[in-house]
mmCIF file of C-alpha atoms in Angstrom:
data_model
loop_
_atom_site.group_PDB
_atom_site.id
_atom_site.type_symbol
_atom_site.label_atom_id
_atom_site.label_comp_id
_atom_site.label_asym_id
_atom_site.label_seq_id
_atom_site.Cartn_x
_atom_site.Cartn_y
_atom_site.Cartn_z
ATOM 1 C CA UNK A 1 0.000 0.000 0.000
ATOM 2 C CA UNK A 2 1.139 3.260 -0.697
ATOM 3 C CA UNK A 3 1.752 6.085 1.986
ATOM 4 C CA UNK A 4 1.849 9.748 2.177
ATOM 5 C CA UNK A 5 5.441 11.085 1.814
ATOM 6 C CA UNK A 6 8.018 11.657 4.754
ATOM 7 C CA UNK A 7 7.128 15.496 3.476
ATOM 8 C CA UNK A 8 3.583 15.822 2.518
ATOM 9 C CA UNK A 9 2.364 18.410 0.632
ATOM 10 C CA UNK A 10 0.047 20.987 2.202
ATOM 11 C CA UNK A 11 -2.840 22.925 0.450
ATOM 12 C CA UNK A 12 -5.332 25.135 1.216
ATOM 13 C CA UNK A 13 -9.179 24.337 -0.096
ATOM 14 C CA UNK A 14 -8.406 27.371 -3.328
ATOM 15 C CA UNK A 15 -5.208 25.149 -4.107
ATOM 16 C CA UNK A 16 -6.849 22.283 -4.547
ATOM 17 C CA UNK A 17 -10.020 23.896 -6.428
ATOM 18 C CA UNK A 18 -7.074 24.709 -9.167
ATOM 19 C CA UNK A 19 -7.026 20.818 -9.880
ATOM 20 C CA UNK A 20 -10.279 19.868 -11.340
ATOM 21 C CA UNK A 21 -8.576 18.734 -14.487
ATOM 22 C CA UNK A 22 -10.228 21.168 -16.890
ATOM 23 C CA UNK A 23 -7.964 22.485 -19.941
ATOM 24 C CA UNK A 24 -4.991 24.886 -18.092
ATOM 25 C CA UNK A 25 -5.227 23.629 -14.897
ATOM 26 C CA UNK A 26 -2.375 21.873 -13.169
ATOM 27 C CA UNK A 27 -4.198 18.456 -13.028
ATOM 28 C CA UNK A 28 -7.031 16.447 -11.308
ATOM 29 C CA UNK A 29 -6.998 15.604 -7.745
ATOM 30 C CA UNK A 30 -10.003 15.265 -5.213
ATOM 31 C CA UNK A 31 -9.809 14.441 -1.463
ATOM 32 C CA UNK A 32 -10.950 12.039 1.406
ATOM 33 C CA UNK A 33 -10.783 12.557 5.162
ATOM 34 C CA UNK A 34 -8.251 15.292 4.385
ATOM 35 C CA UNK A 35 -5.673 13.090 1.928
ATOM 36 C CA UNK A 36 -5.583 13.866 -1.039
ATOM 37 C CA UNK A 37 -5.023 12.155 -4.164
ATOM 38 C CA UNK A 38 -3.431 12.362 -8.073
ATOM 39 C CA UNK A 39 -7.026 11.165 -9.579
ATOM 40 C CA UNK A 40 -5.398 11.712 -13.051
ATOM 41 C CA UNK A 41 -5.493 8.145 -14.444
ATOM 42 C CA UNK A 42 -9.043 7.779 -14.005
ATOM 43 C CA UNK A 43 -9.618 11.295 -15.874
ATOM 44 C CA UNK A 44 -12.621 9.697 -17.151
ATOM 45 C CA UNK A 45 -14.372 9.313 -14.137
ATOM 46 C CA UNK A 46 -13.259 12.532 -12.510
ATOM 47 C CA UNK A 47 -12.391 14.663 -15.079
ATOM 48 C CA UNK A 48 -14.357 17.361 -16.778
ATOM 49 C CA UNK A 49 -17.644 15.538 -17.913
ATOM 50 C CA UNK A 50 -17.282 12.279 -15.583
ATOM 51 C CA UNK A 51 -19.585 11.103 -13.448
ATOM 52 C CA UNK A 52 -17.742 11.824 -10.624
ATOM 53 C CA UNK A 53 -16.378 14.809 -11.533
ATOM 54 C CA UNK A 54 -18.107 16.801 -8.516
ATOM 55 C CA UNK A 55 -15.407 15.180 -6.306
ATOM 56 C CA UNK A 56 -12.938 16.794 -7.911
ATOM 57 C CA UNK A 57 -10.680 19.633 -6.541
ATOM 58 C CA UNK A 58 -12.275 19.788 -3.382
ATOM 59 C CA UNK A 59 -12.841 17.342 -0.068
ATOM 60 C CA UNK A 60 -16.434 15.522 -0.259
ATOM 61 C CA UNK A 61 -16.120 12.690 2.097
ATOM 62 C CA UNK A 62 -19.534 12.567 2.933
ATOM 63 C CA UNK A 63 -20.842 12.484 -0.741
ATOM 64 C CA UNK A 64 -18.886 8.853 -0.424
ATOM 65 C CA UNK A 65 -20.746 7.570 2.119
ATOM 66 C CA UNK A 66 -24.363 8.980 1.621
ATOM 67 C CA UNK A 67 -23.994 9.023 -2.624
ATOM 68 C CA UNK A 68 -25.943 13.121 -2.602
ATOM 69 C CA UNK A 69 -23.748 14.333 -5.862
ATOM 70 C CA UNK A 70 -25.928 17.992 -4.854
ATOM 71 C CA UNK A 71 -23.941 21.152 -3.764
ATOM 72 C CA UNK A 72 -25.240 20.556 -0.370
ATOM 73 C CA UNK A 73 -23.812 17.053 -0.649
ATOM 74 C CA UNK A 74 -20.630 17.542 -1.633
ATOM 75 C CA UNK A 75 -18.748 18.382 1.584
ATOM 76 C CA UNK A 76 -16.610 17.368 4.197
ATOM 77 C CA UNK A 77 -18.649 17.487 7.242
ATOM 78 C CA UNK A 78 -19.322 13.488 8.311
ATOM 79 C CA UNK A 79 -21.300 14.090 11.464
ATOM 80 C CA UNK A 80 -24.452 12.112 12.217
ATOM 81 C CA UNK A 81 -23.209 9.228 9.477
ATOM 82 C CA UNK A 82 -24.601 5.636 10.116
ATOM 83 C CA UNK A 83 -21.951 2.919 11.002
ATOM 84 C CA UNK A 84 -22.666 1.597 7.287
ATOM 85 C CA UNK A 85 -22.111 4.835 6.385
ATOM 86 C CA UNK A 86 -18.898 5.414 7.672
ATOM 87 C CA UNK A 87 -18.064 1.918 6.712
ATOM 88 C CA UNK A 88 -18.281 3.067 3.562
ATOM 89 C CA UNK A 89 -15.661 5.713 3.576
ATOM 90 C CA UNK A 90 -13.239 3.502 4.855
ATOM 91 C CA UNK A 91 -13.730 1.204 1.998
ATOM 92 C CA UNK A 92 -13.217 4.045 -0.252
ATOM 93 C CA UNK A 93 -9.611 5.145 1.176
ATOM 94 C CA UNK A 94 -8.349 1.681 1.099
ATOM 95 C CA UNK A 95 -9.598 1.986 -2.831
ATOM 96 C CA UNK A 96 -7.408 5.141 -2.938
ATOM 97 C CA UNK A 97 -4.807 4.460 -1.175
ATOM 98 C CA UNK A 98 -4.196 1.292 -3.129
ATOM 99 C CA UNK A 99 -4.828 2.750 -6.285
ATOM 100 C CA UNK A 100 -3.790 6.257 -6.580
ATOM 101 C CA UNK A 101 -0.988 8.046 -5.463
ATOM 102 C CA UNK A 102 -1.159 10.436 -2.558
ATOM 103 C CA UNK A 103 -0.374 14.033 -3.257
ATOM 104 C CA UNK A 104 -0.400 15.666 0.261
ATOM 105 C CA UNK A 105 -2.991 16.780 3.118
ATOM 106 C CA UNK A 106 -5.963 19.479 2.556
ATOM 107 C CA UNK A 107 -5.476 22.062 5.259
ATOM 108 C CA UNK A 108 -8.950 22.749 6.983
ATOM 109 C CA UNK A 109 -11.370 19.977 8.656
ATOM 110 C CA UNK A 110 -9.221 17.268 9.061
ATOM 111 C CA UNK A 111 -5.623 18.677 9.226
ATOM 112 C CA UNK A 112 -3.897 22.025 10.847
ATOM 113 C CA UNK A 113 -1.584 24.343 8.817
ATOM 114 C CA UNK A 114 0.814 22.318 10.353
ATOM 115 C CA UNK A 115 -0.372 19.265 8.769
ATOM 116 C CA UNK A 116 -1.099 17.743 12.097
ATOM 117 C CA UNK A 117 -4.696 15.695 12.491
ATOM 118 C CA UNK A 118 -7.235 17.583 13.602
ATOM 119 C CA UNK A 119 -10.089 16.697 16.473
ATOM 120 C CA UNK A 120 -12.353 16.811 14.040
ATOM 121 C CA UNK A 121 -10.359 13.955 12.112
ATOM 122 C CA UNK A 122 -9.438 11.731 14.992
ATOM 123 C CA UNK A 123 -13.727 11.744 16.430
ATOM 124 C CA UNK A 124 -13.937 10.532 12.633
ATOM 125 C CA UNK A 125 -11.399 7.725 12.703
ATOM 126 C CA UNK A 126 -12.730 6.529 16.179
ATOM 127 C CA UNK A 127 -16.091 6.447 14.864
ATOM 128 C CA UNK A 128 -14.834 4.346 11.967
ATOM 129 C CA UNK A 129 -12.952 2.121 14.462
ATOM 130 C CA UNK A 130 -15.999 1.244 16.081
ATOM 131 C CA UNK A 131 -17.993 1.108 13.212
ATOM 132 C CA UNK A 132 -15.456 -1.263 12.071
ATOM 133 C CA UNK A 133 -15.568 -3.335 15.559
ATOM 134 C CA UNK A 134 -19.413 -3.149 15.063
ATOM 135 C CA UNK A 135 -19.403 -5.539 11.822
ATOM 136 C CA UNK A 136 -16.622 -7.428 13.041
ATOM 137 C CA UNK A 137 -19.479 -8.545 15.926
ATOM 138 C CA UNK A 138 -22.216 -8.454 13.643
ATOM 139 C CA UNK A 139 -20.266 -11.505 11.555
ATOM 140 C CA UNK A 140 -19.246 -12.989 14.311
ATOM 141 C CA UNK A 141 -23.018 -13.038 15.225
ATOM 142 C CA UNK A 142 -23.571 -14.150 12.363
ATOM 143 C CA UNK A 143 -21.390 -17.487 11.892
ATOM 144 C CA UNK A 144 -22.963 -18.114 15.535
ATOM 145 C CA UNK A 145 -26.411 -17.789 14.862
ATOM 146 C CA UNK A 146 -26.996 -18.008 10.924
ATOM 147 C CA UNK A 147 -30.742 -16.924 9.819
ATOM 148 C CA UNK A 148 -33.121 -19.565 8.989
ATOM 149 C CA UNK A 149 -33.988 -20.298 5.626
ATOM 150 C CA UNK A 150 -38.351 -19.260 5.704
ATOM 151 C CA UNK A 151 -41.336 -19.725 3.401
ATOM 152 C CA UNK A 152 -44.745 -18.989 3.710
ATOM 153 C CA UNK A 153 -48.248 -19.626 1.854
ATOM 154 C CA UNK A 154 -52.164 -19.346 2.835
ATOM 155 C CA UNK A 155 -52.584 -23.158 2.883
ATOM 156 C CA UNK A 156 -49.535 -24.094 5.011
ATOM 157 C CA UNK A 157 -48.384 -21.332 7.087
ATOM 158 C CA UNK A 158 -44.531 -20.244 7.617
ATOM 159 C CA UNK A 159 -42.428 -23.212 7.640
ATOM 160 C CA UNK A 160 -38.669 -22.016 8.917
ATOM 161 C CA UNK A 161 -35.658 -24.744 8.405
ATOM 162 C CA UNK A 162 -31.758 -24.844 8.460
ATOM 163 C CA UNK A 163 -29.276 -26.754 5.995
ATOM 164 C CA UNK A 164 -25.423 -26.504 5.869
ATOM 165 C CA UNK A 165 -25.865 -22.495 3.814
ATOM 166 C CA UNK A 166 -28.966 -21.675 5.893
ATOM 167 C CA UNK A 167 -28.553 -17.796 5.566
ATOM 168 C CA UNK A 168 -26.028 -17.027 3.071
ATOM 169 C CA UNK A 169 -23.334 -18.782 5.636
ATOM 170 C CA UNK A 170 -21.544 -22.152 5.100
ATOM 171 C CA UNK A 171 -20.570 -24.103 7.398
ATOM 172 C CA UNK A 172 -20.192 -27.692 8.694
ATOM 173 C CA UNK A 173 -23.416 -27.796 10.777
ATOM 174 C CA UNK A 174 -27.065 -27.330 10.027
ATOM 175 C CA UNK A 175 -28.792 -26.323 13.258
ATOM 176 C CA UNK A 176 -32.246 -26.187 14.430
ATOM 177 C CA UNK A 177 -34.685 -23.321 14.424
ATOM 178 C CA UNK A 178 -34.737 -20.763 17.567
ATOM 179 C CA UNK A 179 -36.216 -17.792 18.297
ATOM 180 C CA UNK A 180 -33.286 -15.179 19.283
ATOM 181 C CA UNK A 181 -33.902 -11.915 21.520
ATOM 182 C CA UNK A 182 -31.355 -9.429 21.610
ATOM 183 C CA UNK A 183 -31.245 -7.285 24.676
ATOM 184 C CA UNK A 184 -32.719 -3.726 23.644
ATOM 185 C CA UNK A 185 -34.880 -4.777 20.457
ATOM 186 C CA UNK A 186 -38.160 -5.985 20.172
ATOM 187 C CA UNK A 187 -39.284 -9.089 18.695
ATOM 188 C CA UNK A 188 -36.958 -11.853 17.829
ATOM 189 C CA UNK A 189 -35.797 -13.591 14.169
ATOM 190 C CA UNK A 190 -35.544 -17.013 13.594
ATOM 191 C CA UNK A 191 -31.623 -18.453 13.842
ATOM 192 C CA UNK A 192 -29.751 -21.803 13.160
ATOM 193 C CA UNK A 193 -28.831 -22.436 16.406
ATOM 194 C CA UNK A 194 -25.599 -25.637 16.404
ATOM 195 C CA UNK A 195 -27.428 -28.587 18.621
ATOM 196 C CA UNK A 196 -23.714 -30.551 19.717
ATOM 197 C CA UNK A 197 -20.280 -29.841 21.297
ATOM 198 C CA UNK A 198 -19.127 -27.012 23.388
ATOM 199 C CA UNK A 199 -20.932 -23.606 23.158
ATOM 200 C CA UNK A 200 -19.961 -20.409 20.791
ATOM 201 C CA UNK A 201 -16.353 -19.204 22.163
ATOM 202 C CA UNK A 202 -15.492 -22.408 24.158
ATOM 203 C CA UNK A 203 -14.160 -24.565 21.105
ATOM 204 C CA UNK A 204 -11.490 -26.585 23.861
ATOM 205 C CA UNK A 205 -14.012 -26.792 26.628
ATOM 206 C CA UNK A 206 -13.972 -30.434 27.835
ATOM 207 C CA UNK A 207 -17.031 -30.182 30.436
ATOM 208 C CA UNK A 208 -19.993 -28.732 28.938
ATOM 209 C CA UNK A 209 -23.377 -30.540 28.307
ATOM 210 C CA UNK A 210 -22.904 -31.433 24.271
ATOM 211 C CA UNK A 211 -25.593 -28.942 23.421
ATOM 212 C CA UNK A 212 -23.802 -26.653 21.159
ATOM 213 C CA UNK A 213 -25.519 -23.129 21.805
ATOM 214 C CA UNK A 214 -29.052 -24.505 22.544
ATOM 215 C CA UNK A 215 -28.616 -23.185 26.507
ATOM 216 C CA UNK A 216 -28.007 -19.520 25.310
ATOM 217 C CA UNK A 217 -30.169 -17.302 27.546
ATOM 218 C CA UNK A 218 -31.280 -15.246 24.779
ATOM 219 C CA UNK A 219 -33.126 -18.048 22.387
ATOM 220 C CA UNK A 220 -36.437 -19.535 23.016
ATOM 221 C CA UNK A 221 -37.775 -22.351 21.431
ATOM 222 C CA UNK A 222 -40.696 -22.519 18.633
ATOM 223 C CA UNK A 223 -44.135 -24.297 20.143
ATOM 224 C CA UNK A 224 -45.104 -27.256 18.504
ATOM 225 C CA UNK A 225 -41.559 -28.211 16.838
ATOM 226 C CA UNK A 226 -39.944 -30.795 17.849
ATOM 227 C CA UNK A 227 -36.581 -29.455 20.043
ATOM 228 C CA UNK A 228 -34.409 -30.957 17.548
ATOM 229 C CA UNK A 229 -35.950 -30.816 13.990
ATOM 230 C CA UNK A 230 -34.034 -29.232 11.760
ATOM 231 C CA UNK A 231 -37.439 -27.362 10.243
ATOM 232 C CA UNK A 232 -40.810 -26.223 12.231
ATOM 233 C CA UNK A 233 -43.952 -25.235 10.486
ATOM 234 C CA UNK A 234 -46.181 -22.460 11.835
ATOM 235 C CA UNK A 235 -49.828 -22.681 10.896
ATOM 236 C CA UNK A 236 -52.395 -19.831 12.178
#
């Protein structure tokens, strides 16, 4: 991956409005979070024309996370963005960074005259971090408790079962159907819940019951289904 220079170059939000790659102009750059970036080799997406040529010559972070191309869009300001949102961004310097080759820092939000961070960039990176964190938990989550596969007609009612991809996630276990709760949220969503060895997070456990995850506090079993039937059907 490329980084910024021992030296990075500093400019002001004018300098940068100089690079919007139209005929006389010193080239085509555009900035995220403050870094900015030679966009020149993909002229035909940024230049003059493009369809993102709005991102040009200036910083528009949050037009990469929320997709408004508008004036009012296309700024710098990332407060109140969803963890999705801010996911987002991050996905878009990596695709930068690894792509293009860093120019310097934009002196304003996110960086001082001296080129230092600013608060204003460092509450953005921590929100990313957790944001980050966030869907790190959400997959784990999600290899523990797959969803249920779920089907549902007039003349049999919603029939919920689990298979090996159950979900969108493979693995080496089907599961049964549960009920999960999650602390703060109402209702509940049906989940593959593993029915053998040691619970979620205790793979070398050698005393614990052989019930996989069925114990966990937060799932509840569906009436009339058998406790270990890998599908339940719902009429009513």
């Amino acid at each position: 991956r490329r980084g910024l220079a021992p030296r990075a170059r500093l400019l002001s939000a004018a300098e940068l409005r100089r690079y919007r790659g139209a005929p006389g102009e010193p080239g085509l750059y555009l900035a995220l979070l403050g870094r900015v970036f030679d966009v020149e080799r993909g002229r035909k997406h940024y230049g003059p024309g493009g369809a993102y040529s709005g991102l040009a010559g200036r910083d528009a972070t949050r037009a990469f996370a929320s997709g408004d191309f508008t004036p009012a869009g296309l700024v710098d300001d990332v407060s109140g963005l969803s963890p999705p949102e801010l996911l987002s961004i991050h996905s878009w310097l990596s695709f930068y960074s690894d792509n293009y080759d860093p120019v310097g820092k934009l002196v304003g939000r996110f960086y001082d005259e001296n080129g230092a961070p600013t608060k204003a960039l460092r509450e953005a990176e921590a929100a990313i971090e957790e944001a980050l964190k966030f869907q790190a938990e959400s997959e784990q989550r999600q290899q523990q408790f797959p969803p249920c596969n779920s089907e549902w007609s007039s003349a049999k009612g919603t029939r919920f079962w689990c298979s090996r991809h159950s979900g969108g996630v493979s693995r080496d276990w089907a599961g049964v159907p549960r009920k999960l709760y999650r602390p703060g949220s109402q209702g509940s969503r049906c989940v593959c819940v593993r029915s053998t060895g040691p619970p979620w997070g205790q793979p070398g456990s050698s005393q614990h019951s052989d019930r996989g995850d069925l114990d966990n506090p937060h799932l509840e079993q569906y009436d009339g289904c058998h406790p270990l039937a890998e599908q339940c059907v719902l009429t009513g």
